[in-house]
Short mmCIF file of C-alpha atoms in Angstrom, two decimals:
data_model
loop_
_atom_site.label_atom_id
_atom_site.label_comp_id
_atom_site.label_asym_id
_atom_site.label_seq_id
_atom_site.Cartn_x
_atom_site.Cartn_y
_atom_site.Cartn_z
CA MET A 395 0.06 -0.26 -0.10
CA ALA A 396 2.90 2.46 0.78
CA GLU A 397 4.15 1.75 -2.67
CA PHE A 398 1.01 2.79 -4.11
CA PHE A 399 1.18 6.34 -2.44
CA THR A 400 4.80 6.83 -3.24
CA GLN A 401 4.15 6.09 -7.00
CA TYR A 402 0.84 7.84 -7.43
CA GLY A 403 0.64 10.24 -4.45
CA THR A 404 1.27 13.35 -6.43
CA LEU A 405 -1.24 12.30 -9.12
CA LEU A 406 -3.87 11.76 -6.39
CA PHE A 407 -2.98 15.06 -4.73
CA MET A 408 -3.41 16.90 -8.05
CA ILE A 409 -6.86 15.27 -8.82
CA ILE A 410 -8.25 16.07 -5.34
CA LEU A 411 -6.72 19.72 -5.68
CA MET A 412 -8.64 20.18 -9.15
CA VAL A 413 -11.96 18.96 -7.64
CA VAL A 414 -11.67 21.43 -4.56
CA MET A 415 -10.90 24.22 -6.99
CA TYR A 416 -13.98 23.28 -9.03
CA LEU A 417 -16.23 23.31 -5.93
CA ILE A 418 -14.66 26.55 -4.58
CA MET A 419 -14.22 28.57 -7.64
CA PHE A 420 -16.45 27.32 -10.62
CA ARG A 421 -19.63 25.96 -9.22
CA PRO A 422 -20.68 29.04 -7.23
CA GLN A 423 -19.79 31.23 -10.34
CA LYS A 424 -22.04 29.13 -12.62
CA LYS A 425 -24.78 29.45 -10.10
CA ARG A 426 -24.54 33.22 -9.91
CA GLU A 427 -24.79 33.36 -13.70
CA LYS A 428 -28.07 31.12 -13.67
CA GLU A 429 -29.69 33.39 -11.25
CA ILE A 430 -28.83 36.51 -13.31
CA LYS A 431 -29.91 34.98 -16.51
CA GLN A 432 -33.31 33.91 -14.88
CA MET A 433 -33.74 37.45 -13.50
CA ARG A 434 -33.20 39.02 -16.86
CA ASN A 435 -35.82 36.81 -18.45
CA ASN A 436 -38.26 37.62 -15.85
CA LEU A 437 -38.04 41.28 -16.37
CA GLU A 438 -41.59 42.91 -16.35
CA VAL A 439 -42.99 46.48 -16.98
CA GLY A 440 -42.76 48.40 -13.88
CA ASP A 441 -39.64 46.84 -12.55
CA MET A 442 -36.91 49.06 -10.99
CA VAL A 443 -33.46 47.99 -12.62
CA VAL A 444 -30.03 49.03 -12.32
CA THR A 445 -27.73 48.78 -15.34
CA GLU A 446 -24.17 47.75 -15.30
CA SER A 447 -23.10 51.39 -15.78
CA GLY A 448 -25.11 52.25 -12.53
CA ILE A 449 -28.12 53.79 -14.20
CA VAL A 450 -31.29 53.28 -12.17
CA GLY A 451 -34.63 53.16 -14.04
CA LYS A 452 -38.04 51.75 -14.28
CA VAL A 453 -38.91 49.34 -16.94
CA ILE A 454 -41.59 50.97 -19.34
CA SER A 455 -41.55 48.27 -22.23
CA THR A 456 -39.91 44.96 -23.31
CA LYS A 457 -40.13 44.42 -26.89
CA ASP A 458 -38.61 41.03 -26.92
CA ILE A 459 -35.95 39.14 -24.77
CA ASP A 460 -33.06 41.30 -25.84
CA THR A 461 -34.52 44.82 -25.65
CA VAL A 462 -35.77 47.00 -22.88
CA THR A 463 -36.79 50.55 -22.68
CA ILE A 464 -36.12 52.07 -19.11
CA GLU A 465 -37.34 55.60 -17.85
CA THR A 466 -34.72 57.38 -15.71
CA GLY A 467 -34.51 60.59 -13.77
CA ALA A 468 -37.22 63.09 -12.62
CA ASP A 469 -37.79 64.50 -16.36
CA LYS A 470 -38.50 60.69 -17.21
CA THR A 471 -35.82 60.49 -19.85
CA LYS A 472 -36.23 57.26 -21.80
CA LEU A 473 -33.29 54.91 -22.65
CA PHE A 474 -33.51 52.19 -25.14
CA ILE A 475 -31.41 49.31 -24.04
CA ILE A 476 -30.54 46.74 -26.87
CA VAL A 477 -29.05 43.97 -24.82
CA THR A 478 -30.58 42.84 -21.41
CA GLU A 479 -27.07 41.76 -20.22
CA ASN A 480 -26.67 45.55 -19.44
CA VAL A 481 -29.29 45.00 -16.68
CA ASN A 482 -27.46 44.15 -13.71
CA GLN A 483 -30.00 43.87 -10.93
CA VAL A 484 -33.75 44.36 -10.31
CA ALA A 485 -33.90 47.11 -7.58
#
């Protein structure tokens, strides 16, 4: 048994290290990306959103999955956002 660990110990250590790295780094990132995608697909008229550039506004129309029009500021300026990846969070 000791012979096995002396020959394959380094390989076994590397495999365990890769599994731990996956569990710590990549899995939570994929979970967060899935949550963001679901949030973007569930945008509705009237939702308050924050874009990636920090613009806060209210959704006034969603023409299809990739376009959203938001209303910002006191003078109700309208912004036409082409890709919903720019919406970072629902406020």
